[in-house]
Short mmCIF file of C-alpha atoms in Angstrom, two decimals:
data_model
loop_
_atom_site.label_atom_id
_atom_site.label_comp_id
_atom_site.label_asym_id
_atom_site.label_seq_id
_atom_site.Cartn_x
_atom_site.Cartn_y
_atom_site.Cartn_z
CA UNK A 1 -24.20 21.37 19.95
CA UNK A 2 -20.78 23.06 19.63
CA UNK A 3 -18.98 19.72 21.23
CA UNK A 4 -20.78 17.80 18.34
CA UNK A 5 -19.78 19.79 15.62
CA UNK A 6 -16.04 19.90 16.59
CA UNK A 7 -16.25 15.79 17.05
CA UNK A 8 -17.46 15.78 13.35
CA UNK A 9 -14.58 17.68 12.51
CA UNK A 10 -12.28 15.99 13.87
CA UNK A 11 -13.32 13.00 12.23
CA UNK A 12 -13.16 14.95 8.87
CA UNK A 13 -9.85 15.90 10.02
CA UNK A 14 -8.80 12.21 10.82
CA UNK A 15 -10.02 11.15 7.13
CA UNK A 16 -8.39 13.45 5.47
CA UNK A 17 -5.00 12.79 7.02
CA UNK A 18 -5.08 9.51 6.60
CA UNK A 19 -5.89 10.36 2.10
CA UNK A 20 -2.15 12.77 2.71
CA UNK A 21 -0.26 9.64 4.43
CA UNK A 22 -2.10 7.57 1.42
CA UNK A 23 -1.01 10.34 -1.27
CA UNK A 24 2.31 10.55 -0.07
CA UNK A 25 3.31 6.43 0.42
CA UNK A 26 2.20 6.67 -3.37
CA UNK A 27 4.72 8.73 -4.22
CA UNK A 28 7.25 6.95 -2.13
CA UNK A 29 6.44 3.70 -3.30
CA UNK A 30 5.60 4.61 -7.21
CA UNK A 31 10.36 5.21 -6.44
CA UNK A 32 10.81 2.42 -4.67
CA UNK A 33 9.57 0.13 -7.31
CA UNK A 34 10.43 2.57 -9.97
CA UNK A 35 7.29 2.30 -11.58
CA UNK A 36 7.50 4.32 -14.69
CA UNK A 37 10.85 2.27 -15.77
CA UNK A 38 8.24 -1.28 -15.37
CA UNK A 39 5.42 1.25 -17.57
CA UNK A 40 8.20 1.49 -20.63
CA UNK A 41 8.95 -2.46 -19.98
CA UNK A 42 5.90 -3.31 -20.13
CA UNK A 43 4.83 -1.48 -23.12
CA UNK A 44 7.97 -2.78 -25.15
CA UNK A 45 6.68 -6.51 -24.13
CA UNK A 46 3.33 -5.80 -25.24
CA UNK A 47 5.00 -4.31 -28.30
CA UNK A 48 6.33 -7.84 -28.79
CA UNK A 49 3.49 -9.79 -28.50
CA UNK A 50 1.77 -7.35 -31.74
CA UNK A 51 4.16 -8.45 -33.62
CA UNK A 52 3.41 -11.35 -36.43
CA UNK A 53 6.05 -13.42 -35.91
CA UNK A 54 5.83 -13.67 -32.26
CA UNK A 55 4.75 -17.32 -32.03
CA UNK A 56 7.42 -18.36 -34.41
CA UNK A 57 9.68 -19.39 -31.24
CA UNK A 58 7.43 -20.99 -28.81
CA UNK A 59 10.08 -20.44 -25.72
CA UNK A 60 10.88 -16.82 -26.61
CA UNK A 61 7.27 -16.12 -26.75
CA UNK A 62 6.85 -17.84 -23.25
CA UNK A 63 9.50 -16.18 -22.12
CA UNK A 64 8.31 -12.98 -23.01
CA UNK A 65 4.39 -13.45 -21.27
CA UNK A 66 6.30 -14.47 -18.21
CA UNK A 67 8.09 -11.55 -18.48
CA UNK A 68 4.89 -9.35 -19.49
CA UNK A 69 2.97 -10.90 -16.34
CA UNK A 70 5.98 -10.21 -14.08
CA UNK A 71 5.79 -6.53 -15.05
CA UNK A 72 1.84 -6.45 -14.92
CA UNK A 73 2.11 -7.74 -11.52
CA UNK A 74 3.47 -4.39 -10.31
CA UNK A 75 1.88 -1.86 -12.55
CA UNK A 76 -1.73 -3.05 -12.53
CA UNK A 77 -1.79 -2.89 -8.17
CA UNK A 78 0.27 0.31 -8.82
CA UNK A 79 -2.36 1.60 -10.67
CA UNK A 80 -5.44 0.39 -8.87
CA UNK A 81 -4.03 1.88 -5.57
CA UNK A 82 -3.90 5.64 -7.49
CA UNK A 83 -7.04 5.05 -8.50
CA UNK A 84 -8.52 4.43 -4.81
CA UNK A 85 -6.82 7.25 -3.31
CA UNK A 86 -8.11 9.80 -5.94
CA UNK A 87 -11.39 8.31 -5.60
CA UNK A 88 -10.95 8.43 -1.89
CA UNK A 89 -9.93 12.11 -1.89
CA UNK A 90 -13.22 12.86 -4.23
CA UNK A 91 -15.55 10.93 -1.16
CA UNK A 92 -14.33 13.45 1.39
CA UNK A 93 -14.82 15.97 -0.69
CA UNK A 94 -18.80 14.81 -0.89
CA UNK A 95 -18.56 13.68 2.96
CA UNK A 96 -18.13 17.33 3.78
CA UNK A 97 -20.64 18.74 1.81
CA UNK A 98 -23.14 16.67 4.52
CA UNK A 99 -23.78 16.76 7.53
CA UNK A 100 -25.20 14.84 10.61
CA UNK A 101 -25.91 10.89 9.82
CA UNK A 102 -25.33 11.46 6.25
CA UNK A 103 -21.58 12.45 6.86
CA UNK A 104 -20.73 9.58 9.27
CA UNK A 105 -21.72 7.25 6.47
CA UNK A 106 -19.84 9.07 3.67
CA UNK A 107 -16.79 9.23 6.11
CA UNK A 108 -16.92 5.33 6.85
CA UNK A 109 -17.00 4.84 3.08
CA UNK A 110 -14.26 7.00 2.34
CA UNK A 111 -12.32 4.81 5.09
CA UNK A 112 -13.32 1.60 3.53
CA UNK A 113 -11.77 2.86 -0.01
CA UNK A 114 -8.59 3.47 2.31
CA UNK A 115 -8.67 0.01 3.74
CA UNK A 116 -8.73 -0.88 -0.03
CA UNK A 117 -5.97 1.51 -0.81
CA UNK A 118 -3.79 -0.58 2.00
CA UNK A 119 -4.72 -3.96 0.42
CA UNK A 120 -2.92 -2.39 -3.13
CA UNK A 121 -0.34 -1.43 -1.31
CA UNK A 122 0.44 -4.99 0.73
CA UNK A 123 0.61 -6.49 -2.99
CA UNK A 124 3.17 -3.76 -3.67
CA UNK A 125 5.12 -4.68 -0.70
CA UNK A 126 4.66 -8.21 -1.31
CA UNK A 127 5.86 -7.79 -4.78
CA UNK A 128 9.22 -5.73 -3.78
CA UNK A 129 10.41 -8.44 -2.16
CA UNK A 130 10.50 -10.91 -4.81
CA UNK A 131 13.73 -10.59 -6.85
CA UNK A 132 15.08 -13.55 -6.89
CA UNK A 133 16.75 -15.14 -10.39
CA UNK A 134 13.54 -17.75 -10.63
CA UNK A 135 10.87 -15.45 -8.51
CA UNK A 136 8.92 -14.65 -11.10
CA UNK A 137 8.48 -18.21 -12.82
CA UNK A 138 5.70 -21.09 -12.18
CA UNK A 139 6.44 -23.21 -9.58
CA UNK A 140 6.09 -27.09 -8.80
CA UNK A 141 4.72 -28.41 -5.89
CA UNK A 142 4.93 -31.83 -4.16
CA UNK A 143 3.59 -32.72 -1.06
CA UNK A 144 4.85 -35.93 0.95
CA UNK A 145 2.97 -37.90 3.65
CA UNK A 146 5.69 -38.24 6.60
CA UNK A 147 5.30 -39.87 10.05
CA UNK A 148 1.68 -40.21 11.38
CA UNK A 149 0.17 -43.41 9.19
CA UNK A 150 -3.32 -42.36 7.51
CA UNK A 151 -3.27 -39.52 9.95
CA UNK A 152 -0.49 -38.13 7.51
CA UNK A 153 -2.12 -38.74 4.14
CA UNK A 154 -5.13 -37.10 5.10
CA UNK A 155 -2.63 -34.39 6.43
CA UNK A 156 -1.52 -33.74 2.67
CA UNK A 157 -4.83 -33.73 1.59
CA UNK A 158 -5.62 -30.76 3.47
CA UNK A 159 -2.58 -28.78 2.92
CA UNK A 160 -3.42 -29.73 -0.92
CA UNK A 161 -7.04 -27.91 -0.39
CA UNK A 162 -5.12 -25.13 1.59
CA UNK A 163 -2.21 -24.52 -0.95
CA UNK A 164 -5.44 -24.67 -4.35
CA UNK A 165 -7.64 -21.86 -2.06
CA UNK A 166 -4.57 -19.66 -1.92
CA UNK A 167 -3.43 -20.05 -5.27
CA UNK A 168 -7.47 -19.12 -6.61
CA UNK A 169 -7.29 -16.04 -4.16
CA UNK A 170 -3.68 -15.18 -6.26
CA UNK A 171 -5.64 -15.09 -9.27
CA UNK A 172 -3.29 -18.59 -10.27
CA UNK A 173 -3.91 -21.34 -11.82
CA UNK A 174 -3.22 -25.24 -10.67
CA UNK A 175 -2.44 -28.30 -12.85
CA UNK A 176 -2.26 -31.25 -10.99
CA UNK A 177 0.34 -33.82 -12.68
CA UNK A 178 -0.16 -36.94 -10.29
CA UNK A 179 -1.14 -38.09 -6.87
CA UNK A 180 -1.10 -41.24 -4.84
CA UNK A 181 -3.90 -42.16 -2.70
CA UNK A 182 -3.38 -43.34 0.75
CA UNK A 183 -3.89 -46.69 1.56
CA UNK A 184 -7.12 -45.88 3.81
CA UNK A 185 -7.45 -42.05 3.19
CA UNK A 186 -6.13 -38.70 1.98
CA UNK A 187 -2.91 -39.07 -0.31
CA UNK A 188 0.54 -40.33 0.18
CA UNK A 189 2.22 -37.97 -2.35
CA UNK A 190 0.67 -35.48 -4.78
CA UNK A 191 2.33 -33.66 -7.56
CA UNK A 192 1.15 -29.84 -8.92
CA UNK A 193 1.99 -26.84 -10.87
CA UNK A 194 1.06 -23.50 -10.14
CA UNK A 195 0.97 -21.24 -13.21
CA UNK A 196 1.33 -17.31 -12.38
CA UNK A 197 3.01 -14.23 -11.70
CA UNK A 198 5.97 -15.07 -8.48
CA UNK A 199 3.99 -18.63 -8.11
CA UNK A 200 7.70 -19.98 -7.33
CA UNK A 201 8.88 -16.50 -5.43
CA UNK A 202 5.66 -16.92 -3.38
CA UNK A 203 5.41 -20.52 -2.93
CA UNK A 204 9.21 -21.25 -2.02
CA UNK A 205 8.46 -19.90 1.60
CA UNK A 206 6.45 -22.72 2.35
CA UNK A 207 9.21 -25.28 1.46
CA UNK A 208 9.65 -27.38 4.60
CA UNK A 209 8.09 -29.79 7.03
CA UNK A 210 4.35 -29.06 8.06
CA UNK A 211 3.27 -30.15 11.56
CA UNK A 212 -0.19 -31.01 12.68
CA UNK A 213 -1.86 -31.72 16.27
CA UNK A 214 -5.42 -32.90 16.40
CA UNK A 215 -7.63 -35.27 17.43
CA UNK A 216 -7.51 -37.96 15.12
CA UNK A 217 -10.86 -38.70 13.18
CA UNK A 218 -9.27 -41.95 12.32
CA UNK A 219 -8.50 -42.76 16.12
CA UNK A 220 -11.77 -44.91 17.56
CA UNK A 221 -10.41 -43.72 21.27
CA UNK A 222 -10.19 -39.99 20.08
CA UNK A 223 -6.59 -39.50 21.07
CA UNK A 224 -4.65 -36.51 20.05
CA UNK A 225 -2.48 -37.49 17.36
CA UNK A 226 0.80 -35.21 15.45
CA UNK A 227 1.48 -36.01 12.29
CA UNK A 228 3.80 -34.21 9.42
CA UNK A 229 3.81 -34.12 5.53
CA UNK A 230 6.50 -32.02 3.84
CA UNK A 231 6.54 -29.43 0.91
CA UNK A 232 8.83 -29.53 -2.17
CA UNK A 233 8.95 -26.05 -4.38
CA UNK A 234 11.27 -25.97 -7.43
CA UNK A 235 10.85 -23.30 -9.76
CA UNK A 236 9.45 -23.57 -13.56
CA UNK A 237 12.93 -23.14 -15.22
CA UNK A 238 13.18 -21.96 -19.23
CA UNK A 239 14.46 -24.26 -21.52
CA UNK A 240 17.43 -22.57 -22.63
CA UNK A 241 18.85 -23.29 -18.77
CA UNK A 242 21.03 -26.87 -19.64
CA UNK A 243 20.55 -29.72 -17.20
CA UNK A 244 21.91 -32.66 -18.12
CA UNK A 245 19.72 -35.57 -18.23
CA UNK A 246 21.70 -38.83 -19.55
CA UNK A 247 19.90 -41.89 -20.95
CA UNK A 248 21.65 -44.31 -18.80
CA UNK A 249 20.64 -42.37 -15.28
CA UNK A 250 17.00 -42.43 -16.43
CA UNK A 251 14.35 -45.00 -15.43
CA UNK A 252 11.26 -44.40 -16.96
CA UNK A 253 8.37 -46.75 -15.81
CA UNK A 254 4.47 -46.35 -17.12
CA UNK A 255 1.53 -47.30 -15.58
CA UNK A 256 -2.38 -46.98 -15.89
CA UNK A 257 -3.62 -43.71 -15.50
CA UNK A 258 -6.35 -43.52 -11.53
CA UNK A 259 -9.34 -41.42 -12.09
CA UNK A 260 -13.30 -41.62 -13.09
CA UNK A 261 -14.37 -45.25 -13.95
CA UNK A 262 -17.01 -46.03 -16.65
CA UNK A 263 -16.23 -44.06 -20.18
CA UNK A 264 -13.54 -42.05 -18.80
CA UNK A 265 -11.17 -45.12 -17.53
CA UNK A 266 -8.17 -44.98 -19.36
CA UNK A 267 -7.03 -48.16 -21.17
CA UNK A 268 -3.45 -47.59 -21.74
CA UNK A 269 -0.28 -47.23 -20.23
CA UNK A 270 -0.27 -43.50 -20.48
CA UNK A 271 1.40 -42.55 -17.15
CA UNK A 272 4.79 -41.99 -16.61
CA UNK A 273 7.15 -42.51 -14.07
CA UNK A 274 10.92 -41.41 -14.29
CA UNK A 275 13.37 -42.17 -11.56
CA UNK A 276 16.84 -40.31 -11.48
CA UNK A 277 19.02 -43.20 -10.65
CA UNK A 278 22.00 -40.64 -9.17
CA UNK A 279 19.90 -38.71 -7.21
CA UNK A 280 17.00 -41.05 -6.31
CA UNK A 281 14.59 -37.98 -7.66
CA UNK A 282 11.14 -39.36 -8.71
CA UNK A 283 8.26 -37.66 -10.51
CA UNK A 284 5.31 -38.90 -12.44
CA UNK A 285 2.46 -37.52 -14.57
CA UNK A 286 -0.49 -38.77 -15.40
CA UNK A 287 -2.56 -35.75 -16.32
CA UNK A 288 -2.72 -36.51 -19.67
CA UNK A 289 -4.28 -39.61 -21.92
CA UNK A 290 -1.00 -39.69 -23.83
CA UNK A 291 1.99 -40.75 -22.88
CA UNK A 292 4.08 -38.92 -24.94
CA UNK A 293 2.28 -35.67 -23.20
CA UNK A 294 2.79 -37.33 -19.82
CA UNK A 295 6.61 -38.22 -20.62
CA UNK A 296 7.32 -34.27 -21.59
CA UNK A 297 5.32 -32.38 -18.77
CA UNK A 298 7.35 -35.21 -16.35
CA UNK A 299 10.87 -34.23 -18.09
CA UNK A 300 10.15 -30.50 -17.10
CA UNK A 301 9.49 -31.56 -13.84
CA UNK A 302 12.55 -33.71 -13.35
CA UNK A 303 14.62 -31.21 -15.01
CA UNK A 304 13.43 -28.29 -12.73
CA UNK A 305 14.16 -30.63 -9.41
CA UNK A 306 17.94 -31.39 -10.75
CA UNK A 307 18.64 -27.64 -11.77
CA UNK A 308 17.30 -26.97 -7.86
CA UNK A 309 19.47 -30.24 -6.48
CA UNK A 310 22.84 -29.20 -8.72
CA UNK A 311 22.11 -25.29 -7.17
CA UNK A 312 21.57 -26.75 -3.59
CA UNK A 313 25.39 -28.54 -4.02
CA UNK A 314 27.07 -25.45 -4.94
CA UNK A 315 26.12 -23.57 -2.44
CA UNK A 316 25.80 -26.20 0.09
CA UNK A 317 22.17 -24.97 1.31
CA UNK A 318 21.18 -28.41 2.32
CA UNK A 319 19.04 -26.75 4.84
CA UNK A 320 16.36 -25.47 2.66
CA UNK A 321 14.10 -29.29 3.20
CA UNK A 322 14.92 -30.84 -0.13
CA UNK A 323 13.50 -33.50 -0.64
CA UNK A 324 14.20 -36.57 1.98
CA UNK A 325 17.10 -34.58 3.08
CA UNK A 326 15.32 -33.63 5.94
CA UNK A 327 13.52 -35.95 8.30
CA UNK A 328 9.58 -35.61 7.36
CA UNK A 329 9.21 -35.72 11.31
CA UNK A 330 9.97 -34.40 14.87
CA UNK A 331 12.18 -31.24 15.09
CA UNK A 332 12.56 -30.35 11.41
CA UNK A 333 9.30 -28.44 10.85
CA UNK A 334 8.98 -24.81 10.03
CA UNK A 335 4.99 -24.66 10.57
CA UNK A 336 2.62 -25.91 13.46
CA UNK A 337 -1.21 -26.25 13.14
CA UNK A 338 -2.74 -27.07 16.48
CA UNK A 339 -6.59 -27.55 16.50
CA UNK A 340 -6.70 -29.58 20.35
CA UNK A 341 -6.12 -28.98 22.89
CA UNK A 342 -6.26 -24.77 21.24
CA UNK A 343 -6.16 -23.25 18.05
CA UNK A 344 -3.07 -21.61 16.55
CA UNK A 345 -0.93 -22.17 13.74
CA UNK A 346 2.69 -20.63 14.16
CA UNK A 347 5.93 -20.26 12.05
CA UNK A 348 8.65 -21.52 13.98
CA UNK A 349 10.60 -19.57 11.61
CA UNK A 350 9.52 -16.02 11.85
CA UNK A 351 7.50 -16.75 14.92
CA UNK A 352 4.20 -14.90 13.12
CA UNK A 353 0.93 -17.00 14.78
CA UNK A 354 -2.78 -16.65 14.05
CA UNK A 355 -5.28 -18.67 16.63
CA UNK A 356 -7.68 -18.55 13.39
CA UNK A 357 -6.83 -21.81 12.11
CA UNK A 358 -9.79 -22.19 9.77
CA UNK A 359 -8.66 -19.56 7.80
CA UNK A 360 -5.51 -20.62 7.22
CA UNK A 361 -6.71 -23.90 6.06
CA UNK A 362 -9.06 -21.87 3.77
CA UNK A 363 -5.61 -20.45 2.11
CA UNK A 364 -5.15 -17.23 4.36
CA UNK A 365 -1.40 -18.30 4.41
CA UNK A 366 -0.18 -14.49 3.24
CA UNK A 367 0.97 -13.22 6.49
CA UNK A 368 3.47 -16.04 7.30
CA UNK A 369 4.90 -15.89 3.31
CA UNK A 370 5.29 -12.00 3.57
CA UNK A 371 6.66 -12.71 6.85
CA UNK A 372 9.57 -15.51 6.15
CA UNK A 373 10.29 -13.22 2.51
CA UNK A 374 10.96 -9.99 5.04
CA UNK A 375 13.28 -12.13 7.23
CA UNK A 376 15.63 -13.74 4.34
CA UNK A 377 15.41 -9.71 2.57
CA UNK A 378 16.46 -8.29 6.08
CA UNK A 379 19.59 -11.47 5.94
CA UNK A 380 20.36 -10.46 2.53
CA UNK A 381 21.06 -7.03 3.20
#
């Protein structure tokens, strides 16, 4: 009976010193990312947004919510982790008022809010590593079919599903500008925007080459097939950034919009292609039924790829998979996914691997992001 009561102890004991290592990371991290300076930000933002003539400059007030959401991004998981400590440290309290059965289930409970607690803080840690200039902006996204045939295009597809679960477990939102189907399945090309807090800081991690191994659905002998599609991230940039854009270097094409047939087919030449003759950049959108929508939302594209090209040249960073600069092929990827003749997806890069491979595909691409931002904060230093 006495051995008993000192195990339940000692599990009280164990509870309540992992609520003092919670209590006092709070305090070290509530420093680190100097939360009370982001509190008065924040609140002088939000002051901005009262006032009347906010929406008088359209770019200043966008500006402004990027800059709001930025802020929120720290203080609201800030928050939320005080609040699940505190309401951890009131459980325990409760657990040890009971005893027997009754306490092992209020202590696994208190535990659970502490698993929470370390959740807040990952988003914290996450978060302090994101200062570049453009981390905090929206981010576009294009995804290339490389070498592998349909194999390939269906390859994009399922990074596209991939990259749209992560971004809804990021509480972001996509806006898909144009794609281009593949000839027998999946996509050749696909063009997106991700709209939310460090979309671009976030998403520029998985800028590279993407390698998969599988068994080929497509293959009537069942042969194990690799195939690659690449990933282009440019960030959202504000309008009062100049890139120059001549006439004479643009090429501006329009087409008829894919999509649902009956009613919804679209009659017009409302999508628009524009090809940067000096560069050979190319983006499209056909979102929209007008083509004076489609034209504008493609501009901010094409201007956000040349402000990323023109950056690239000055520091001579040609390494960082722009675009066709780097073979969409053998030796230049950054990520495997094997599923035959195992599971495992690995970073070549950081060298973090998970055999769960169906969970990455369902967007549980965190660990090798955090991972690869760690590495280039530990190179910066």
């Amino acid at each position: 009976m006495a051995e008993e009561v000192k195990e339940k102890l000692l599990e009280v004991e164990e509870v309540s010193q992992r609520i003092e290592a919670l209590k006092k990371s709070v305090a070290e991290m509530a420093d680190y990312v100097k939360i009370e300076e982001r509190r008065k930000t924040l609140a002088g933002l939000e002051a901005q947004q009262a006032e009347p003539e906010f929406w008088n400059n359209q770019n200043k007030a966008k500006e402004v919510i990027a800059a709001t959401n930025a802020e929120r991004a720290y203080v609201g998981p800030f928050d939320s982790l005080v609040k699940t400590v505190e309401d951890a440290a009131v459980m325990l309290e409760l657990a040890e008022m009971e005893e027997g059965p009754a306490q092992q289930t209020a202590l696994k409970d208190t535990m659970a809010e502490c698993d929470k607690a370390d959740e807040y803080f990952g988003k914290l840690r996450m978060q302090s590593l994101l200062g570049g200039k453009f981390d905090g902006y929206n981010v576009f996204v294009k995804l290339h079919a490389g070498q592998g045939g349909t194999e390939a295009c269906d390859w994009v597809s399922m990074l596209y599903r991939m990259y749209q679960r992560y971004a809804e477990d990021q509480g972001w939102k996509i806006e898909e500008y144009d794609q281009q189907p593949g000839e027998e399945a999946g996509l050749k090309d696909v063009y997106f925007r991700i709209e939310g807090p460090y979309a671009y800081g976030t998403m520029k991690a998985e800028r590279g080459i993407h390698r998969l191994v599988r068994i080929s659905p497509f293959d009537a002998n069942k042969r194990r097939q690799t195939s690659f599609a690449s990933v282009e991230t440019v960030a959202e940039i504000a309008d009062d950034i100049d890139v120059e854009i001549k006439d004479e270097d643009l090429r501006i094409d329009t087409y008829r919009s894919g999509g649902a047939g009956g009613q919804h087919v679209n009659k017009t030449d409302s999508a628009v292609r524009l090809t940067h003759l000096p560069t050979g950049i190319v983006v499209a959108c056909q979102k929209e039924r007008s083509q004076h929508m489609n034209k504008e939302k493609a501009m901010n594209m094409l201007r956000a790829q040349l402000y990323e090209y023109y950056e690239d040249q000055k520091r001579a960073e040609m390494d960082r998979f722009y675009g066709a600069k780097s073979a969409n092929g053998w030796g230049s990827q950054i990520r495997s996914y094997v599923f035959c003749p195992y599971t495992m997806v690995k970073d070549l890069r950081t060298e973090v691997e998970t055999s769960d491979v169906n969970a990455v595909m369902d967007g549980h691409i965190q660990p090798f992001i955090e991972a690869w931002l760690q590495q280039q904060a530990a190179k910066s230093k």
